[in-house]
Short mmCIF file of C-alpha atoms in Angstrom, two decimals:
data_model
loop_
_atom_site.label_atom_id
_atom_site.label_comp_id
_atom_site.label_asym_id
_atom_site.label_seq_id
_atom_site.Cartn_x
_atom_site.Cartn_y
_atom_site.Cartn_z
CA UNK A 1 203.92 -31.52 -6.17
CA UNK A 2 201.61 -34.34 -7.31
CA UNK A 3 203.47 -36.89 -5.18
CA UNK A 4 203.51 -34.51 -2.20
CA UNK A 5 199.74 -33.99 -2.40
CA UNK A 6 198.97 -37.70 -2.85
CA UNK A 7 201.30 -38.63 0.00
CA UNK A 8 199.62 -36.08 2.28
CA UNK A 9 196.19 -37.43 1.37
CA UNK A 10 197.43 -40.96 2.09
CA UNK A 11 198.65 -40.01 5.56
CA UNK A 12 195.30 -38.32 6.26
CA UNK A 13 193.52 -41.51 5.17
CA UNK A 14 195.73 -43.58 7.49
CA UNK A 15 195.01 -41.19 10.37
CA UNK A 16 191.29 -41.36 9.59
CA UNK A 17 191.52 -45.11 9.90
CA UNK A 18 193.02 -44.69 13.36
CA UNK A 19 190.23 -42.33 14.39
CA UNK A 20 187.53 -44.69 13.09
CA UNK A 21 189.14 -47.59 14.92
CA UNK A 22 189.37 -45.58 18.10
CA UNK A 23 185.77 -44.44 17.77
CA UNK A 24 184.47 -47.98 17.22
CA UNK A 25 186.61 -50.00 19.62
CA UNK A 26 187.21 -47.33 22.25
CA UNK A 27 183.48 -46.87 22.76
CA UNK A 28 182.77 -50.61 22.78
CA UNK A 29 180.61 -50.47 19.66
CA UNK A 30 182.19 -53.57 18.12
CA UNK A 31 184.87 -56.13 18.94
CA UNK A 32 188.27 -55.92 17.26
CA UNK A 33 188.09 -59.14 15.15
CA UNK A 34 184.66 -58.24 13.76
CA UNK A 35 185.86 -54.72 12.99
CA UNK A 36 188.83 -56.05 11.02
CA UNK A 37 186.76 -58.63 9.13
CA UNK A 38 184.20 -56.03 8.06
CA UNK A 39 186.99 -53.63 7.18
CA UNK A 40 188.71 -56.14 4.89
CA UNK A 41 185.52 -57.42 3.25
CA UNK A 42 184.07 -53.96 2.58
CA UNK A 43 187.43 -52.71 1.36
CA UNK A 44 187.66 -55.59 -1.10
CA UNK A 45 184.06 -55.04 -2.24
CA UNK A 46 184.50 -51.30 -2.76
CA UNK A 47 187.71 -51.73 -4.72
CA UNK A 48 186.20 -54.48 -6.87
CA UNK A 49 183.26 -52.15 -7.64
CA UNK A 50 185.54 -49.22 -8.50
CA UNK A 51 187.68 -51.46 -10.68
CA UNK A 52 184.62 -52.75 -12.53
CA UNK A 53 183.31 -49.21 -13.07
CA UNK A 54 186.69 -48.10 -14.34
CA UNK A 55 186.88 -50.85 -16.92
CA UNK A 56 183.17 -51.01 -17.82
CA UNK A 57 183.69 -49.14 -21.09
CA UNK A 58 186.91 -50.89 -22.08
CA UNK A 59 187.89 -54.37 -23.15
CA UNK A 60 190.06 -54.86 -20.07
CA UNK A 61 189.44 -57.45 -17.41
CA UNK A 62 187.40 -55.81 -14.60
CA UNK A 63 188.02 -58.65 -12.18
CA UNK A 64 190.42 -58.01 -9.32
CA UNK A 65 191.26 -61.72 -9.22
CA UNK A 66 193.92 -61.30 -11.87
CA UNK A 67 195.65 -58.44 -10.02
CA UNK A 68 197.65 -58.16 -6.83
CA UNK A 69 199.56 -61.12 -5.48
CA UNK A 70 199.36 -63.74 -2.77
CA UNK A 71 202.63 -62.41 -1.39
CA UNK A 72 201.15 -58.96 -0.81
CA UNK A 73 197.89 -60.51 0.40
CA UNK A 74 199.86 -62.51 2.95
CA UNK A 75 201.64 -59.39 4.25
CA UNK A 76 198.35 -57.49 4.51
CA UNK A 77 196.60 -60.38 6.25
CA UNK A 78 199.52 -60.76 8.68
CA UNK A 79 199.32 -57.08 9.52
CA UNK A 80 195.54 -57.17 9.99
CA UNK A 81 195.49 -60.27 12.21
CA UNK A 82 198.53 -59.40 14.33
CA UNK A 83 197.43 -55.79 14.82
CA UNK A 84 193.87 -56.81 15.72
CA UNK A 85 194.98 -59.24 18.43
CA UNK A 86 197.71 -56.95 19.76
CA UNK A 87 195.31 -54.00 19.94
CA UNK A 88 193.35 -55.79 22.65
CA UNK A 89 196.46 -56.63 24.69
CA UNK A 90 198.57 -53.46 24.97
CA UNK A 91 198.01 -49.73 25.28
CA UNK A 92 197.55 -47.56 22.22
CA UNK A 93 200.56 -45.34 22.95
CA UNK A 94 203.26 -47.96 23.33
CA UNK A 95 201.53 -49.99 20.63
CA UNK A 96 201.94 -47.14 18.15
CA UNK A 97 205.62 -46.80 19.01
CA UNK A 98 206.24 -50.53 18.55
CA UNK A 99 204.23 -50.64 15.33
CA UNK A 100 205.87 -47.67 13.64
CA UNK A 101 209.30 -48.57 15.00
CA UNK A 102 209.01 -52.00 13.38
CA UNK A 103 207.82 -50.42 10.12
CA UNK A 104 210.81 -48.06 10.13
CA UNK A 105 213.30 -50.84 10.82
CA UNK A 106 211.84 -53.14 8.15
CA UNK A 107 211.69 -50.56 5.37
CA UNK A 108 214.96 -48.81 6.17
CA UNK A 109 216.90 -52.07 6.31
CA UNK A 110 215.32 -53.09 3.00
CA UNK A 111 216.24 -49.72 1.50
CA UNK A 112 219.85 -49.95 2.66
CA UNK A 113 220.08 -53.50 1.36
CA UNK A 114 218.78 -52.45 -2.05
CA UNK A 115 221.36 -49.69 -2.38
CA UNK A 116 219.72 -46.58 -0.91
CA UNK A 117 222.29 -44.32 0.74
CA UNK A 118 220.68 -41.82 3.13
CA UNK A 119 222.38 -38.49 3.77
CA UNK A 120 223.47 -37.29 7.20
CA UNK A 121 220.40 -35.04 7.26
CA UNK A 122 218.22 -38.11 6.61
CA UNK A 123 219.54 -39.78 9.75
CA UNK A 124 219.09 -36.57 11.74
CA UNK A 125 215.55 -36.25 10.41
CA UNK A 126 214.79 -39.84 11.41
CA UNK A 127 216.17 -39.26 14.91
CA UNK A 128 214.06 -36.12 15.35
CA UNK A 129 210.89 -37.82 14.08
CA UNK A 130 211.38 -40.90 16.28
CA UNK A 131 212.04 -38.64 19.27
CA UNK A 132 208.79 -36.84 18.58
CA UNK A 133 206.88 -40.11 18.26
CA UNK A 134 208.39 -41.41 21.52
CA UNK A 135 207.56 -38.15 23.27
CA UNK A 136 203.96 -38.41 22.09
CA UNK A 137 203.31 -42.09 22.81
CA UNK A 138 205.32 -43.10 25.88
CA UNK A 139 203.87 -40.64 28.42
CA UNK A 140 202.18 -42.64 31.16
CA UNK A 141 202.71 -45.93 29.33
CA UNK A 142 202.99 -49.11 31.36
CA UNK A 143 205.17 -52.07 30.58
CA UNK A 144 203.41 -53.83 27.69
CA UNK A 145 202.26 -57.42 27.66
CA UNK A 146 205.01 -59.56 26.11
CA UNK A 147 202.81 -61.37 23.60
CA UNK A 148 200.98 -58.18 22.69
CA UNK A 149 204.27 -56.37 22.11
CA UNK A 150 205.53 -59.21 19.91
CA UNK A 151 202.36 -59.20 17.83
CA UNK A 152 202.48 -55.43 17.38
CA UNK A 153 206.10 -55.65 16.18
CA UNK A 154 205.03 -58.48 13.85
CA UNK A 155 202.22 -56.26 12.53
CA UNK A 156 204.78 -53.53 11.81
CA UNK A 157 207.05 -55.94 9.95
CA UNK A 158 204.11 -57.19 7.88
CA UNK A 159 203.01 -53.64 7.02
CA UNK A 160 206.58 -52.83 6.05
CA UNK A 161 206.61 -55.90 3.79
CA UNK A 162 203.29 -54.89 2.24
CA UNK A 163 204.58 -51.37 1.58
CA UNK A 164 207.80 -52.62 0.04
CA UNK A 165 205.84 -54.91 -2.28
CA UNK A 166 203.85 -51.90 -3.45
CA UNK A 167 206.91 -50.33 -5.08
CA UNK A 168 206.48 -52.77 -7.97
CA UNK A 169 202.80 -51.96 -8.55
CA UNK A 170 201.93 -50.63 -12.00
CA UNK A 171 198.18 -50.37 -11.36
CA UNK A 172 197.58 -49.28 -7.74
CA UNK A 173 193.80 -49.76 -7.73
CA UNK A 174 193.89 -53.20 -9.33
CA UNK A 175 196.77 -54.34 -7.12
CA UNK A 176 195.09 -53.12 -3.94
CA UNK A 177 191.78 -54.74 -4.95
CA UNK A 178 193.46 -58.10 -5.53
CA UNK A 179 195.46 -57.84 -2.32
CA UNK A 180 192.37 -57.01 -0.27
CA UNK A 181 190.30 -60.03 -1.27
CA UNK A 182 193.31 -62.29 -0.74
CA UNK A 183 193.93 -60.77 2.70
CA UNK A 184 190.24 -61.16 3.61
CA UNK A 185 190.37 -64.82 2.60
CA UNK A 186 193.59 -65.49 4.50
CA UNK A 187 192.41 -63.61 7.61
CA UNK A 188 188.94 -65.14 7.74
CA UNK A 189 189.88 -68.37 9.49
CA UNK A 190 192.01 -66.56 12.08
CA UNK A 191 189.45 -63.85 12.88
CA UNK A 192 186.04 -65.46 12.47
CA UNK A 193 186.51 -67.65 15.56
CA UNK A 194 187.36 -64.65 17.73
CA UNK A 195 184.60 -62.57 16.16
CA UNK A 196 182.03 -65.23 17.03
CA UNK A 197 182.61 -64.45 20.71
CA UNK A 198 182.39 -60.70 20.21
CA UNK A 199 179.58 -58.23 19.81
CA UNK A 200 178.21 -55.98 17.08
CA UNK A 201 176.19 -52.79 17.04
CA UNK A 202 174.86 -50.94 13.97
CA UNK A 203 177.08 -47.94 14.73
CA UNK A 204 180.14 -50.15 15.04
CA UNK A 205 179.40 -51.86 11.74
CA UNK A 206 179.01 -48.48 10.01
CA UNK A 207 182.35 -47.27 11.33
CA UNK A 208 184.02 -50.51 10.24
CA UNK A 209 182.47 -50.19 6.79
CA UNK A 210 183.66 -46.60 6.36
CA UNK A 211 187.10 -47.68 7.56
CA UNK A 212 187.25 -50.49 5.01
CA UNK A 213 185.52 -48.98 1.99
CA UNK A 214 186.92 -45.44 2.21
CA UNK A 215 189.87 -44.98 4.56
CA UNK A 216 191.47 -48.36 3.81
CA UNK A 217 190.40 -49.06 0.23
CA UNK A 218 191.04 -45.59 -1.11
CA UNK A 219 193.93 -44.87 1.27
CA UNK A 220 195.82 -48.05 0.42
CA UNK A 221 195.32 -47.39 -3.29
CA UNK A 222 196.83 -43.93 -2.89
CA UNK A 223 199.69 -45.48 -0.93
CA UNK A 224 200.51 -47.90 -3.74
CA UNK A 225 200.39 -45.01 -6.22
CA UNK A 226 203.12 -43.00 -4.43
CA UNK A 227 205.40 -45.79 -3.20
CA UNK A 228 207.33 -46.19 -6.47
CA UNK A 229 208.27 -42.49 -6.29
CA UNK A 230 209.19 -42.27 -2.60
CA UNK A 231 211.72 -45.04 -2.12
CA UNK A 232 211.89 -47.22 0.99
CA UNK A 233 213.55 -44.62 3.25
CA UNK A 234 211.14 -41.75 2.65
CA UNK A 235 208.12 -44.05 2.51
CA UNK A 236 209.06 -45.28 5.97
CA UNK A 237 209.70 -41.83 7.37
CA UNK A 238 206.53 -40.08 6.21
CA UNK A 239 204.41 -42.64 8.05
CA UNK A 240 205.66 -41.24 11.36
CA UNK A 241 203.33 -38.30 10.75
CA UNK A 242 200.27 -40.53 11.13
CA UNK A 243 200.11 -40.57 14.98
CA UNK A 244 200.51 -36.78 15.04
CA UNK A 245 197.80 -36.25 12.41
CA UNK A 246 195.61 -38.66 14.39
CA UNK A 247 196.13 -36.60 17.55
CA UNK A 248 195.24 -33.38 15.76
CA UNK A 249 192.25 -35.06 14.14
CA UNK A 250 191.04 -36.32 17.51
CA UNK A 251 191.10 -32.74 18.78
CA UNK A 252 189.01 -31.57 15.83
CA UNK A 253 186.61 -34.51 15.51
CA UNK A 254 186.42 -36.11 18.96
CA UNK A 255 186.84 -32.95 21.00
CA UNK A 256 190.11 -34.01 22.62
CA UNK A 257 192.43 -31.27 23.84
CA UNK A 258 195.54 -30.13 21.97
CA UNK A 259 198.25 -30.54 24.60
CA UNK A 260 201.75 -29.16 24.78
CA UNK A 261 203.00 -32.72 24.33
CA UNK A 262 201.15 -33.03 21.02
CA UNK A 263 202.46 -29.67 19.79
CA UNK A 264 206.08 -30.55 20.65
CA UNK A 265 205.68 -33.96 19.02
CA UNK A 266 204.22 -32.37 15.89
CA UNK A 267 207.16 -29.97 15.64
CA UNK A 268 209.73 -32.74 16.10
CA UNK A 269 208.09 -35.18 13.70
CA UNK A 270 207.27 -32.51 11.13
CA UNK A 271 210.76 -31.03 11.36
CA UNK A 272 212.41 -34.43 11.05
CA UNK A 273 210.34 -35.49 8.06
CA UNK A 274 210.79 -32.12 6.39
CA UNK A 275 214.55 -32.23 6.92
CA UNK A 276 214.77 -35.64 5.27
CA UNK A 277 212.49 -34.74 2.38
CA UNK A 278 214.24 -31.46 1.59
CA UNK A 279 216.66 -31.56 -1.34
CA UNK A 280 219.15 -29.08 0.12
#
């Protein structure tokens, strides 16, 4: 039950990130590179503060510099940079399908390689969930830009690599804090040039800060806390709920309509994930 609750909260945090991104970039409040830079920097700062507060009354090392790894930081930076650039080049629907499809492929292949043996119902659940995601995202989609599609797939592979690395984390908060400052450092050179040609508004900066400090910092920490218990297969599959939760959240927060397409997608994705997660 604890893992189920934490996993659900993680998916809600991921969906919240999508809503914050859509609210900031979709309304032209901030450019994508600036949004990502602020998100990474504020996420690193928030996690470093939480880590220091946690260890203030102990003899432990409060610094995040000794935690995380450059390997995980590289995967996170690759995801952030590739996703940011791709976001400006292809539509959100087909982009989500490419991103989550690449995540699924990366993590499932890694799971199979490491000895995981999915049941028949796991494969059926995956097929149902991917059908639901395709049904939700491909309606009205145009042929994507080739470079944008490649970068979105690359972002998915990097996120899959980052998630797989999290299975070895023994201290989720400390690991995420260390990974965030490394990712911010690695991403800075790639994003600061593009951000210099962008634009900022106070509202856009606030949304980016909330995305980094709360939805990303806290959400990624929760993600690292449940990964060791989920395994690669289930960790990959549960992430397919994020676009559906985002769609439902957009209806509640942004006033978007709940369409038949969203309902059907929610049933397919939810049914597929539930079928795979069930023990019988």
